[in-house]
PDB file of C-alpha atoms in Angstrom:
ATOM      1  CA  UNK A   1    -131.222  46.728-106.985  1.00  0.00           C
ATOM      2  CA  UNK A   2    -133.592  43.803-108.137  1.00  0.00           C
ATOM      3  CA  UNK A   3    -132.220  41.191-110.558  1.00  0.00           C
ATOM      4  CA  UNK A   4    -133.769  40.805-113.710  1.00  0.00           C
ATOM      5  CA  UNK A   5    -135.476  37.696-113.347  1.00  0.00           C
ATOM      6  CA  UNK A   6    -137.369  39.408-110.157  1.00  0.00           C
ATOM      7  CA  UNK A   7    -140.868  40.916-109.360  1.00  0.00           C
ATOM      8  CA  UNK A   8    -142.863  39.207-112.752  1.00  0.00           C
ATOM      9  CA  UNK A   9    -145.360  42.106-111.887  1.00  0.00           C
ATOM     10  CA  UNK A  10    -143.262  45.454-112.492  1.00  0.00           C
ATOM     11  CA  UNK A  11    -141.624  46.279-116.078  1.00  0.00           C
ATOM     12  CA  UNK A  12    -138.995  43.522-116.680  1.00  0.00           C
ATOM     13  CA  UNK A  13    -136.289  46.313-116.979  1.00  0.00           C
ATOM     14  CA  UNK A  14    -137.773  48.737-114.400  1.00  0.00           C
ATOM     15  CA  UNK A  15    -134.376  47.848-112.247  1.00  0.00           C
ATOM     16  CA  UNK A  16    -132.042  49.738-114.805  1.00  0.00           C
ATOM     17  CA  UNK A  17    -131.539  53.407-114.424  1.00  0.00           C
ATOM     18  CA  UNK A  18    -132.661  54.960-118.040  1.00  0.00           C
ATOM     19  CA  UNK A  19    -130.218  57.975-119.380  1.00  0.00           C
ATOM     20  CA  UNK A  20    -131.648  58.279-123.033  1.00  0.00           C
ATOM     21  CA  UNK A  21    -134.881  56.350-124.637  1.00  0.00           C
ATOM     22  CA  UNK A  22    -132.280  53.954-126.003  1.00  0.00           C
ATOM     23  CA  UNK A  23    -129.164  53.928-123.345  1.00  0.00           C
ATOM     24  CA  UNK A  24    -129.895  52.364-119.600  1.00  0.00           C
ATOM     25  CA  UNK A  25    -127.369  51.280-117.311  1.00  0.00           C
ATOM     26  CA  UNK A  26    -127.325  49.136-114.135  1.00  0.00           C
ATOM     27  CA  UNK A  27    -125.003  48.855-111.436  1.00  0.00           C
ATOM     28  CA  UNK A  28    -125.145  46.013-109.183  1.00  0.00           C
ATOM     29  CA  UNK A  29    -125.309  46.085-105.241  1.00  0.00           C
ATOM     30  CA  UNK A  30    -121.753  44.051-105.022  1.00  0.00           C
ATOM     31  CA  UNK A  31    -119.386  46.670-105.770  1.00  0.00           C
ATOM     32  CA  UNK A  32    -116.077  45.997-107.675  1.00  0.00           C
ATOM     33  CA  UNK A  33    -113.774  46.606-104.584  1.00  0.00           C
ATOM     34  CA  UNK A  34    -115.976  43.578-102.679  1.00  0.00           C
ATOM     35  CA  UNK A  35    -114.711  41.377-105.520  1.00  0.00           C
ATOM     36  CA  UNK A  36    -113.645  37.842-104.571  1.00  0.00           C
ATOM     37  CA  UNK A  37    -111.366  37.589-107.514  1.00  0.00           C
ATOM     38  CA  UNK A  38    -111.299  39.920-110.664  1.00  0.00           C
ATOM     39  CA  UNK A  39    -112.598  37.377-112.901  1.00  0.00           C
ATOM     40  CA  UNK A  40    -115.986  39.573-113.573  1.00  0.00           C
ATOM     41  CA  UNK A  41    -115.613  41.659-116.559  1.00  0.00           C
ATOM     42  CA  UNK A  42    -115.542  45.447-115.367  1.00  0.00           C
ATOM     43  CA  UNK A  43    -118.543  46.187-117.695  1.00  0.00           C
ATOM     44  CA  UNK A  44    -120.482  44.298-119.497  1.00  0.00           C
ATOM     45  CA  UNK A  45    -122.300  46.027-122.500  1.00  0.00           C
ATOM     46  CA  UNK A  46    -125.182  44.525-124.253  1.00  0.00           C
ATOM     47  CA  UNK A  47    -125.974  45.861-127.877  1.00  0.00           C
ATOM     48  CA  UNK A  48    -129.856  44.237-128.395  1.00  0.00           C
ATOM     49  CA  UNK A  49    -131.742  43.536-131.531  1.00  0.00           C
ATOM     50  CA  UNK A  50    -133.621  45.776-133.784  1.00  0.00           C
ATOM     51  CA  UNK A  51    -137.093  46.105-131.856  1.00  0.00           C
ATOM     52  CA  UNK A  52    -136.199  44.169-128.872  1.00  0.00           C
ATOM     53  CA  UNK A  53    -138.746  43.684-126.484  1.00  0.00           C
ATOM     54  CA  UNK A  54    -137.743  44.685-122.702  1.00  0.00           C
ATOM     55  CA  UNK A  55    -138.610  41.194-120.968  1.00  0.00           C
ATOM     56  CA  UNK A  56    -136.736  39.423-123.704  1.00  0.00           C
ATOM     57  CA  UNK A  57    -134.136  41.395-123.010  1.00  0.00           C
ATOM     58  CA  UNK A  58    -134.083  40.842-119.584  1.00  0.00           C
ATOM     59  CA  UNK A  59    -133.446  37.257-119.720  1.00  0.00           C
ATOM     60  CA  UNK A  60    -129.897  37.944-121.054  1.00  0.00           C
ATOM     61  CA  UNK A  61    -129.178  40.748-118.501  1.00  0.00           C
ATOM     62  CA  UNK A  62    -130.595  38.036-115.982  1.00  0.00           C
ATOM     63  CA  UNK A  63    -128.041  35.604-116.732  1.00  0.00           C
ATOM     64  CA  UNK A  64    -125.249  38.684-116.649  1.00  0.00           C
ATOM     65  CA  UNK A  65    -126.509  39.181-113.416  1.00  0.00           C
ATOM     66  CA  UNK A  66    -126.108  35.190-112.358  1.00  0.00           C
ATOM     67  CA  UNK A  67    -122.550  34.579-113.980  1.00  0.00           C
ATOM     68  CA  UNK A  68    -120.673  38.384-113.723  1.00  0.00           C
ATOM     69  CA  UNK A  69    -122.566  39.458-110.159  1.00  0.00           C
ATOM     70  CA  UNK A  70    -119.876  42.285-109.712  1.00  0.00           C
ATOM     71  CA  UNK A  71    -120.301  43.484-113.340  1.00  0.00           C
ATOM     72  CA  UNK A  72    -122.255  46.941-114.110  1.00  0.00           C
ATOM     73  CA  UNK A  73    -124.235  46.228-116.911  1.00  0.00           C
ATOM     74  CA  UNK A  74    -124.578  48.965-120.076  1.00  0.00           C
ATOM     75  CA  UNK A  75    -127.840  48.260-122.482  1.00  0.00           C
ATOM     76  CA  UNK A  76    -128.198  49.928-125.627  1.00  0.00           C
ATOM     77  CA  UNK A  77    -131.336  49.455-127.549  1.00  0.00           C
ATOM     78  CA  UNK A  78    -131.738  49.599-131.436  1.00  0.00           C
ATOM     79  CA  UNK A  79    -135.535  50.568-133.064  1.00  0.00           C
ATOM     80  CA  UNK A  80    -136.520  50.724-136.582  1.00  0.00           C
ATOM     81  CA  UNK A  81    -136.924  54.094-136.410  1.00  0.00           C
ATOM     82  CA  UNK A  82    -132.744  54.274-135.970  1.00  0.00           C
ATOM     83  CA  UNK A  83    -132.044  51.305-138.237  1.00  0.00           C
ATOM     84  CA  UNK A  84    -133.535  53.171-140.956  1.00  0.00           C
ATOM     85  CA  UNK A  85    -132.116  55.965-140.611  1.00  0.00           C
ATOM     86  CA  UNK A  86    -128.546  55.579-139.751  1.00  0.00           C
ATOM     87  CA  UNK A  87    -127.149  59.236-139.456  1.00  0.00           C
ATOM     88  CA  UNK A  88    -129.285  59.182-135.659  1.00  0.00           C
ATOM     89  CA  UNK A  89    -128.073  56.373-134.493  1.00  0.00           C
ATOM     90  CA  UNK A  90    -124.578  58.108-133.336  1.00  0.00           C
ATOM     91  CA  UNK A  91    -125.912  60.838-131.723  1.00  0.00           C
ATOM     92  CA  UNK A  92    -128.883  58.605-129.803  1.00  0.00           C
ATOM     93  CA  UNK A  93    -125.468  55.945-128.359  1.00  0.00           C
ATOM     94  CA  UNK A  94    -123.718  58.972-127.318  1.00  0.00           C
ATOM     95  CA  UNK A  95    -124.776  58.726-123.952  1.00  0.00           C
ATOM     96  CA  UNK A  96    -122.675  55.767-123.437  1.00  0.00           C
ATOM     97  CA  UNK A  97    -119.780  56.873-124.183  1.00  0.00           C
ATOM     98  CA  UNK A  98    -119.404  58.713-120.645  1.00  0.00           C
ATOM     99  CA  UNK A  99    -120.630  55.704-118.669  1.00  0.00           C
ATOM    100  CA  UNK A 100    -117.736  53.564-120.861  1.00  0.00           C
ATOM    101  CA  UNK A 101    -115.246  56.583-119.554  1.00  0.00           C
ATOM    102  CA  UNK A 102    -116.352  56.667-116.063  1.00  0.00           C
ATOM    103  CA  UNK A 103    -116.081  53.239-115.520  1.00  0.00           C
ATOM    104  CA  UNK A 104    -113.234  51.593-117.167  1.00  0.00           C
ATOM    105  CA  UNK A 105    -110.277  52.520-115.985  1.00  0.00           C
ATOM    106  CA  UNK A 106    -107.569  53.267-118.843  1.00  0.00           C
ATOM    107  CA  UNK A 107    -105.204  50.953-119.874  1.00  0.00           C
ATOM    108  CA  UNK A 108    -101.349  50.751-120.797  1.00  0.00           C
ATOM    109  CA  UNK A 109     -99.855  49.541-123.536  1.00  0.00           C
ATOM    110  CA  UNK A 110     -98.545  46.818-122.120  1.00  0.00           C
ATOM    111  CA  UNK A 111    -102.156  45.354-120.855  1.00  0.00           C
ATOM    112  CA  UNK A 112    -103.466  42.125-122.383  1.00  0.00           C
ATOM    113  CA  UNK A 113    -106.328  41.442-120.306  1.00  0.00           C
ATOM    114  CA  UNK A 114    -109.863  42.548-121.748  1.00  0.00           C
ATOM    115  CA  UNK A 115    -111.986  44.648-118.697  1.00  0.00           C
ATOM    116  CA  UNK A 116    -115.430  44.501-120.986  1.00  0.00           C
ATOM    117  CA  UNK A 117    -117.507  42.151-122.426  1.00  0.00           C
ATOM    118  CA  UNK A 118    -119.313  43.351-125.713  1.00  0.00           C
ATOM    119  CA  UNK A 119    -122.575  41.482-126.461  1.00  0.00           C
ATOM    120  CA  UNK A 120    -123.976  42.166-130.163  1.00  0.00           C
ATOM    121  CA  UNK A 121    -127.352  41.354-131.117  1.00  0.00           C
ATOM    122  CA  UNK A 122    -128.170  40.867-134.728  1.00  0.00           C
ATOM    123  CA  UNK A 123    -127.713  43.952-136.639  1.00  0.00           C
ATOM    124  CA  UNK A 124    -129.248  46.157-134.847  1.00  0.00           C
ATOM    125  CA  UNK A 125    -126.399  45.844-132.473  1.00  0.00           C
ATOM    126  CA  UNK A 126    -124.022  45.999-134.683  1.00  0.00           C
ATOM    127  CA  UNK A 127    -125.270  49.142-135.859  1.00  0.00           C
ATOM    128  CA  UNK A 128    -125.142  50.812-132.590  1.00  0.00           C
ATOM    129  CA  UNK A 129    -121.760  49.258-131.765  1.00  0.00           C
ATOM    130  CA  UNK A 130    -120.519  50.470-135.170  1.00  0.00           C
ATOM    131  CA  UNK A 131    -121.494  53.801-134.031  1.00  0.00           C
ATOM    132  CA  UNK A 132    -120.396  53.990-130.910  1.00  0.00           C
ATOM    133  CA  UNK A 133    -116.629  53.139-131.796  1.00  0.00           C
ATOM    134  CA  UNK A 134    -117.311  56.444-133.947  1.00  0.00           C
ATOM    135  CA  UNK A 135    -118.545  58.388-131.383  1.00  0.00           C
ATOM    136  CA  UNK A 136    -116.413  57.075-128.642  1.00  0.00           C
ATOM    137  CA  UNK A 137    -113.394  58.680-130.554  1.00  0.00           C
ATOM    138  CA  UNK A 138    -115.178  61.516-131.918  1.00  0.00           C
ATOM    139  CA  UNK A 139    -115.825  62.714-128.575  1.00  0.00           C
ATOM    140  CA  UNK A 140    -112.492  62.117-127.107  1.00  0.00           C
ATOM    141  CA  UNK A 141    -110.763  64.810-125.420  1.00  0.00           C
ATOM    142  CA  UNK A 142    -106.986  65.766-124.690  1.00  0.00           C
ATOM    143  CA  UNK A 143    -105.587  62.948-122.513  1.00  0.00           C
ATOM    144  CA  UNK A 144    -108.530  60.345-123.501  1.00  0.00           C
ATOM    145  CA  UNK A 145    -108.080  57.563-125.855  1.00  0.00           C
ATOM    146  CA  UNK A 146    -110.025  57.269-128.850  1.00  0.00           C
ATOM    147  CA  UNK A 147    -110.469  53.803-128.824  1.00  0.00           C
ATOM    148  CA  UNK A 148    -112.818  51.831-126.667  1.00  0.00           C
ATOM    149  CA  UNK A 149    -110.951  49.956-123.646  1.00  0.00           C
ATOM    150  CA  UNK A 150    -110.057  46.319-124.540  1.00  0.00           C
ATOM    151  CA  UNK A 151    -113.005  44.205-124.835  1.00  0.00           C
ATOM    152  CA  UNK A 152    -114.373  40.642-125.951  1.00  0.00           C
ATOM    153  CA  UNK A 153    -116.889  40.691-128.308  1.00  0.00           C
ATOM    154  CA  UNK A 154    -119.979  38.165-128.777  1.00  0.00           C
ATOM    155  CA  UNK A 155    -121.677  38.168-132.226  1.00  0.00           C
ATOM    156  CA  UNK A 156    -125.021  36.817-132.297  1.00  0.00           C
ATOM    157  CA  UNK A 157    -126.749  36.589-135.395  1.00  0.00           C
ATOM    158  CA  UNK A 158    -124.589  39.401-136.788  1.00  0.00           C
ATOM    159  CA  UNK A 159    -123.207  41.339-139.039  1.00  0.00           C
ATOM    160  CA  UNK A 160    -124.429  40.330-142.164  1.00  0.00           C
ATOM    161  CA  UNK A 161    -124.928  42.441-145.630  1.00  0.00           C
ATOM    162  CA  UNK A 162    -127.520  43.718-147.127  1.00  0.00           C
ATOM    163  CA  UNK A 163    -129.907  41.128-149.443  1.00  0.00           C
ATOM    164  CA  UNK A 164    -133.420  41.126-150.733  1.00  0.00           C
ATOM    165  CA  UNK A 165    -134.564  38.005-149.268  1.00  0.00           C
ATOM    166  CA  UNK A 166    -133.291  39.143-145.737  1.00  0.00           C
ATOM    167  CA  UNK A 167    -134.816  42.408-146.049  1.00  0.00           C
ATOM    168  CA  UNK A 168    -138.289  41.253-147.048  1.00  0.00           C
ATOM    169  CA  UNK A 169    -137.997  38.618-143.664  1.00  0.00           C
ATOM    170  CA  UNK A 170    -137.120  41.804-141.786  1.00  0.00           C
ATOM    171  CA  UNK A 171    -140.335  44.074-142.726  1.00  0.00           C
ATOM    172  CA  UNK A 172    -142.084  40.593-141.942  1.00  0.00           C
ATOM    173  CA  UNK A 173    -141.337  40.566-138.423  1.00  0.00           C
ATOM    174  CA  UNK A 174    -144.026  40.320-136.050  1.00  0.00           C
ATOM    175  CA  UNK A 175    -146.748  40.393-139.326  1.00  0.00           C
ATOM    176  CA  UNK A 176    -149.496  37.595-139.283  1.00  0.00           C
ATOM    177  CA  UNK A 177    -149.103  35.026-142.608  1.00  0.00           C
ATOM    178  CA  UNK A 178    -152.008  36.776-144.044  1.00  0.00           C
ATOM    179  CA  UNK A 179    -150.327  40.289-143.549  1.00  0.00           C
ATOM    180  CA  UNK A 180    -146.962  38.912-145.064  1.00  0.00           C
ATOM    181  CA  UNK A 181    -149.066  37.362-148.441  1.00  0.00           C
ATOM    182  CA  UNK A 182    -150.669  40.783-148.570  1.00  0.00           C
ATOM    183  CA  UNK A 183    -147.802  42.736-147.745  1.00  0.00           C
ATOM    184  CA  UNK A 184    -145.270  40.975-149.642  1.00  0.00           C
ATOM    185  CA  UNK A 185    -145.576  42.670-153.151  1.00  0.00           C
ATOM    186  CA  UNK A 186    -145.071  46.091-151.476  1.00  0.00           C
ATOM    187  CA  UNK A 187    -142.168  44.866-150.093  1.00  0.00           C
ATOM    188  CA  UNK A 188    -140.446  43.270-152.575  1.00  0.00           C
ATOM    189  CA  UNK A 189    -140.490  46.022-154.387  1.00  0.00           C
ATOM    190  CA  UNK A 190    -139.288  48.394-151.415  1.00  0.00           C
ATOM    191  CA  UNK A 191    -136.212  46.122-150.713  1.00  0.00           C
ATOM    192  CA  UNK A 192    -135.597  45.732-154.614  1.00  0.00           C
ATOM    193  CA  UNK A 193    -135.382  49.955-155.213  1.00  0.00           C
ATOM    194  CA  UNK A 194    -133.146  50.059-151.980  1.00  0.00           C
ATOM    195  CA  UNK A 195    -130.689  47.240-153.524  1.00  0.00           C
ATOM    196  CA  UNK A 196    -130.431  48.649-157.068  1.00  0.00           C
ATOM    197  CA  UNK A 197    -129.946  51.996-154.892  1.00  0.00           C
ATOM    198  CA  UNK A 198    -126.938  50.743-153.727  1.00  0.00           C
ATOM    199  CA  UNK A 199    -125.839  48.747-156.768  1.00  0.00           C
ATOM    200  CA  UNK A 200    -125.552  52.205-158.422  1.00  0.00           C
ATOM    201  CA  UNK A 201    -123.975  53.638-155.716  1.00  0.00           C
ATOM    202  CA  UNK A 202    -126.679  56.314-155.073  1.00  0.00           C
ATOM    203  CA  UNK A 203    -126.751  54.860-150.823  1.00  0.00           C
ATOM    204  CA  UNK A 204    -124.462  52.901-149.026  1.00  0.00           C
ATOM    205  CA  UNK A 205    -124.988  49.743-147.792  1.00  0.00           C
ATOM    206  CA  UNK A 206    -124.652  50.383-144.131  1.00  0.00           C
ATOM    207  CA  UNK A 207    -124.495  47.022-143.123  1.00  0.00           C
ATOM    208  CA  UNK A 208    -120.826  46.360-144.864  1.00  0.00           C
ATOM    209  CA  UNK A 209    -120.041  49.762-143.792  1.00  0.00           C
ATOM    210  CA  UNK A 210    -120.688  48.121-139.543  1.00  0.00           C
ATOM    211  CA  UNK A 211    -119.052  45.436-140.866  1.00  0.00           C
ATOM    212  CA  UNK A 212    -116.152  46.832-142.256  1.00  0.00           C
ATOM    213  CA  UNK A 213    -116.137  48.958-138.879  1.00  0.00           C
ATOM    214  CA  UNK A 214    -115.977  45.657-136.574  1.00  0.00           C
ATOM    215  CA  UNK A 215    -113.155  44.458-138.405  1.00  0.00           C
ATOM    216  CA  UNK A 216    -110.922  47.878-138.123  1.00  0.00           C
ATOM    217  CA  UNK A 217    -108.260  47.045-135.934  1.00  0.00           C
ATOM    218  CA  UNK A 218    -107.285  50.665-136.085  1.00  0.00           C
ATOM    219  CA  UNK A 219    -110.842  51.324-134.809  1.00  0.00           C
ATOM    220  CA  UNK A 220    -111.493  48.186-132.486  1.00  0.00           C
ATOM    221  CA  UNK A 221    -109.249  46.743-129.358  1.00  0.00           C
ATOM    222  CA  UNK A 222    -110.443  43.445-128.858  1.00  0.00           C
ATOM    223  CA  UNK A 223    -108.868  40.473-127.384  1.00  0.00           C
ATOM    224  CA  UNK A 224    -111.291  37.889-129.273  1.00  0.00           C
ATOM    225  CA  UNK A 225    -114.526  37.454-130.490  1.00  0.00           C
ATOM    226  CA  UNK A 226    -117.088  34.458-130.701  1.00  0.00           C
ATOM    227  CA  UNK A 227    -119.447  34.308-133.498  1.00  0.00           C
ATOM    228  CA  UNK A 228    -123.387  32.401-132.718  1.00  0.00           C
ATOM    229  CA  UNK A 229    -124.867  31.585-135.364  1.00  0.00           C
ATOM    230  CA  UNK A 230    -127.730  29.378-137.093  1.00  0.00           C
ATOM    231  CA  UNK A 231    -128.076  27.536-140.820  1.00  0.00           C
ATOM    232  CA  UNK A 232    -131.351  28.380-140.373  1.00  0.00           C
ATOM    233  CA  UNK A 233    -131.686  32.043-139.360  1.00  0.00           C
ATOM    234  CA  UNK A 234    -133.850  33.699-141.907  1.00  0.00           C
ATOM    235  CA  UNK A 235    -132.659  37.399-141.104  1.00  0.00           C
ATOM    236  CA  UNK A 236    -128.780  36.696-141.026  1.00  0.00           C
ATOM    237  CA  UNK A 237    -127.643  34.111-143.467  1.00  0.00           C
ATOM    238  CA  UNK A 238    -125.026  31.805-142.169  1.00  0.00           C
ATOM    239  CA  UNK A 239    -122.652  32.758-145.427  1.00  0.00           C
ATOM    240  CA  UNK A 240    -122.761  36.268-144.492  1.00  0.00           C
ATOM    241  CA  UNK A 241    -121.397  35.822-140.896  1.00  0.00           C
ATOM    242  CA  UNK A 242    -119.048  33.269-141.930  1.00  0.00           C
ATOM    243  CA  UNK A 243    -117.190  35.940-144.572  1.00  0.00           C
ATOM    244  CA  UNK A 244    -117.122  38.588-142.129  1.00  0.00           C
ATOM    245  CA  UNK A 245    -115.557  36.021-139.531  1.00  0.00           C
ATOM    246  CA  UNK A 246    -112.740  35.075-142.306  1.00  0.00           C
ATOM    247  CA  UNK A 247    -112.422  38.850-142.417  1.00  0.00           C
ATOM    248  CA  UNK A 248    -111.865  39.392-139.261  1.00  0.00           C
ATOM    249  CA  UNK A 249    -108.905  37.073-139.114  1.00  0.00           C
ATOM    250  CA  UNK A 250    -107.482  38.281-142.155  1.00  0.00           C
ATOM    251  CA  UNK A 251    -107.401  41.317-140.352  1.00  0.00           C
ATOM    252  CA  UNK A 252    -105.918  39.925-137.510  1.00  0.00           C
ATOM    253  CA  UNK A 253    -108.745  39.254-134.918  1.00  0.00           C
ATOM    254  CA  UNK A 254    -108.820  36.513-133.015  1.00  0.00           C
ATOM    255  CA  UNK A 255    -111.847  34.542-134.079  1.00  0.00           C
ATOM    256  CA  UNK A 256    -114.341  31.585-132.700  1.00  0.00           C
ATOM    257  CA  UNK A 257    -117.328  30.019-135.009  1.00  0.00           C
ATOM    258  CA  UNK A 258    -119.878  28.412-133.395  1.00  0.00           C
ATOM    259  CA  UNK A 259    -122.890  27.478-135.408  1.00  0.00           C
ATOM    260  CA  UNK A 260    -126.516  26.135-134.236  1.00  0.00           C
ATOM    261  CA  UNK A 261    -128.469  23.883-135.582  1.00  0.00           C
ATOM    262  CA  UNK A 262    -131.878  24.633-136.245  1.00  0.00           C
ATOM    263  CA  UNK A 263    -132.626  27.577-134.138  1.00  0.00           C
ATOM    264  CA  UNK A 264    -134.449  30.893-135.450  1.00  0.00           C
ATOM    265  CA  UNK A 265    -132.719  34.483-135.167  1.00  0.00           C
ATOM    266  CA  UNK A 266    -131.674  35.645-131.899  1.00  0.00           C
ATOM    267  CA  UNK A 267    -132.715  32.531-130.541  1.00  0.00           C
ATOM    268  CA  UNK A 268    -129.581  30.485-130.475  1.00  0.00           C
ATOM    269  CA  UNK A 269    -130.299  30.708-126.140  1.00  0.00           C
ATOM    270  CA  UNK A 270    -133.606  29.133-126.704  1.00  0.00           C
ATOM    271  CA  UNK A 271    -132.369  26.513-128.850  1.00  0.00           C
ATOM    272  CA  UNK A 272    -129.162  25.361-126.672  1.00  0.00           C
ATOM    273  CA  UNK A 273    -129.564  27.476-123.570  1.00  0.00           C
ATOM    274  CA  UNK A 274    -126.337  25.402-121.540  1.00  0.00           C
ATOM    275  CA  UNK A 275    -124.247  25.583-124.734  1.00  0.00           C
ATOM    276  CA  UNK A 276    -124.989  28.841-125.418  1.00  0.00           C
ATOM    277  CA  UNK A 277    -124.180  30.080-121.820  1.00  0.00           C
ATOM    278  CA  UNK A 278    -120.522  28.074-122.141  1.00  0.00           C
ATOM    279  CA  UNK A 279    -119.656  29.757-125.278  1.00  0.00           C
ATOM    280  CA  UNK A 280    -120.640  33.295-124.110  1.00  0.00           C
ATOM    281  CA  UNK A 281    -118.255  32.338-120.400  1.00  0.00           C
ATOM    282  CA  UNK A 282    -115.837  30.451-122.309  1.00  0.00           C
ATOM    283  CA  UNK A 283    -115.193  33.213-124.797  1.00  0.00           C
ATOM    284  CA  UNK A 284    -114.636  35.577-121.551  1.00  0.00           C
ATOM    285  CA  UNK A 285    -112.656  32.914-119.855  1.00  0.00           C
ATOM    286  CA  UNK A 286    -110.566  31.879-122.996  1.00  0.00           C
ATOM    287  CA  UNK A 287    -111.231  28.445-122.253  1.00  0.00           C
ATOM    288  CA  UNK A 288    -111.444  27.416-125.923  1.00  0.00           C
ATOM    289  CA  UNK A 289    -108.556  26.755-128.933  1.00  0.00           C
ATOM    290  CA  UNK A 290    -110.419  29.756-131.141  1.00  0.00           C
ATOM    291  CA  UNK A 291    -111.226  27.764-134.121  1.00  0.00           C
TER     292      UNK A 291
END
């Protein structure tokens, strides 16, 4: 099967095998019993960002391909359409949940050694991750655990919480400056009824609930987790990932900060694409003191 980074004239993720609009999988030539070593994660699973175009995408599944060339590679997309309405976002992941089965072996007890490596993009990601830890137990059946088999997990630009200012940046996405002067009224208002919505507790703020979700140890098996990061991300403020990393080792998770400078969301690669790289391999390969 072609790598990502292959044939600029064909759809950049035209190499992945599409079960569901959202859910795509890809399973490289090199099979896991032709392994050299069995330093490749068993799976990798990529969670993208809300809206995510494909050959954006396929950069980071590119670079999967380069560093893990034994790994089978699970993509699950996130749209608007989902985002906004969270109670479909469970049953559209669902069809990972048997390619996570079929491939990951079970594990013991006794087992330290994470087999997959989570990427989470912004919170779009971290929606569908949230939801697939739900579904991944919900769909569990006698003699299958209910928890997802022990993974590392990479945070980039994500979770975060709900907030005006973040929400009005979000509806600006991909608007000219003329639309966003126009359109910014309209959506100040929008993202001001939604937040005194949830002040009165008429809707949840889904966001915390992800959050909360990612930092369940009852729900989550994770070795350690890496959290990437920018002061100047206008989506996800750098406050907001910060708390839910102090969280997260409150809660016992073992827990790794790294924060750009200067780069916009989901662009951290762009920014620093060598450090980047290292933090996402050094994460898998523990090579770091987890401050």
């Amino acid at each position: 099967m072609a790598d990502a980074s292959e044939n600029p004239g064909v759809k950049p993720l035209s190499f992945m095998e599409k079960l569901s609009p959202i859910v795509s999988t890809y399973q490289p030539q090199t099979s896991a019993s032709k392994r050299i070593s069995n330093a490749d994660p068993s799976l990798v699973i990529i969670a993208s960002w809300t809206d995510a175009q494909d050959v954006h995408i396929a950069k980071y599944i590119a670079k999967y391909q380069q560093y893990y060339p034994t790994a089978p590679i699970l993509l699950i997309q996130s749209t608007s359409k989902l985002f906004l309405n969270p109670s479909t976002i469970g049953p559209a992941v669902r069809p990972a949940v048997s390619v996570i089965r079929a491939v990951v072996s079970p594990q013991s007890p006794s087992e330290s050694s994470a087999q997959i490596l989570l990427h989470i993009f912004s919170n779009g990601g971290s929606s569908s991750m949230a939801e697939l830890y739900k579904e991944y137990a919900a769909t569990a059946t006698a003699g299958e655990t209910t928890q997802m088999p022990l993974h590392i997990t990479i945070f980039d630009s994500s979770p975060s919480i709900y907030r005006i200012e973040r929400a009005m940046a979000f509806l600006s996405v991909g608007l000219s400056p003329i639309q966003r002067i126009v359109a910014a009224p309209f959506f100040y208002l929008l993202a001001s009824a939604y937040a005194a919505l949830i002040f009165l507790g008429v809707w949840e703020d889904m966001q915390v609930v992800w959050g909360d979700r990612h930092n369940d140890p009852d729900t989550v098996l994770e070795t350690r987790r890496t959290y990437i990061y920018s002061d100047t991300d206008k989506l996800v403020g750098a406050i907001d990932v910060e708390a839910h990393a102090g969280r997260a080792e409150k809660a016992g998770f073992t827990v790794r900060r790294e924060r750009f400078r200067g780069s916009e969301h989901v662009s951290h690669a762009r920014k620093d694409e060598t450090r980047y790289w290292d933090i996402v391999r050094g994460t898998w390969d523990e090579k770091y003191s987890g401050k």
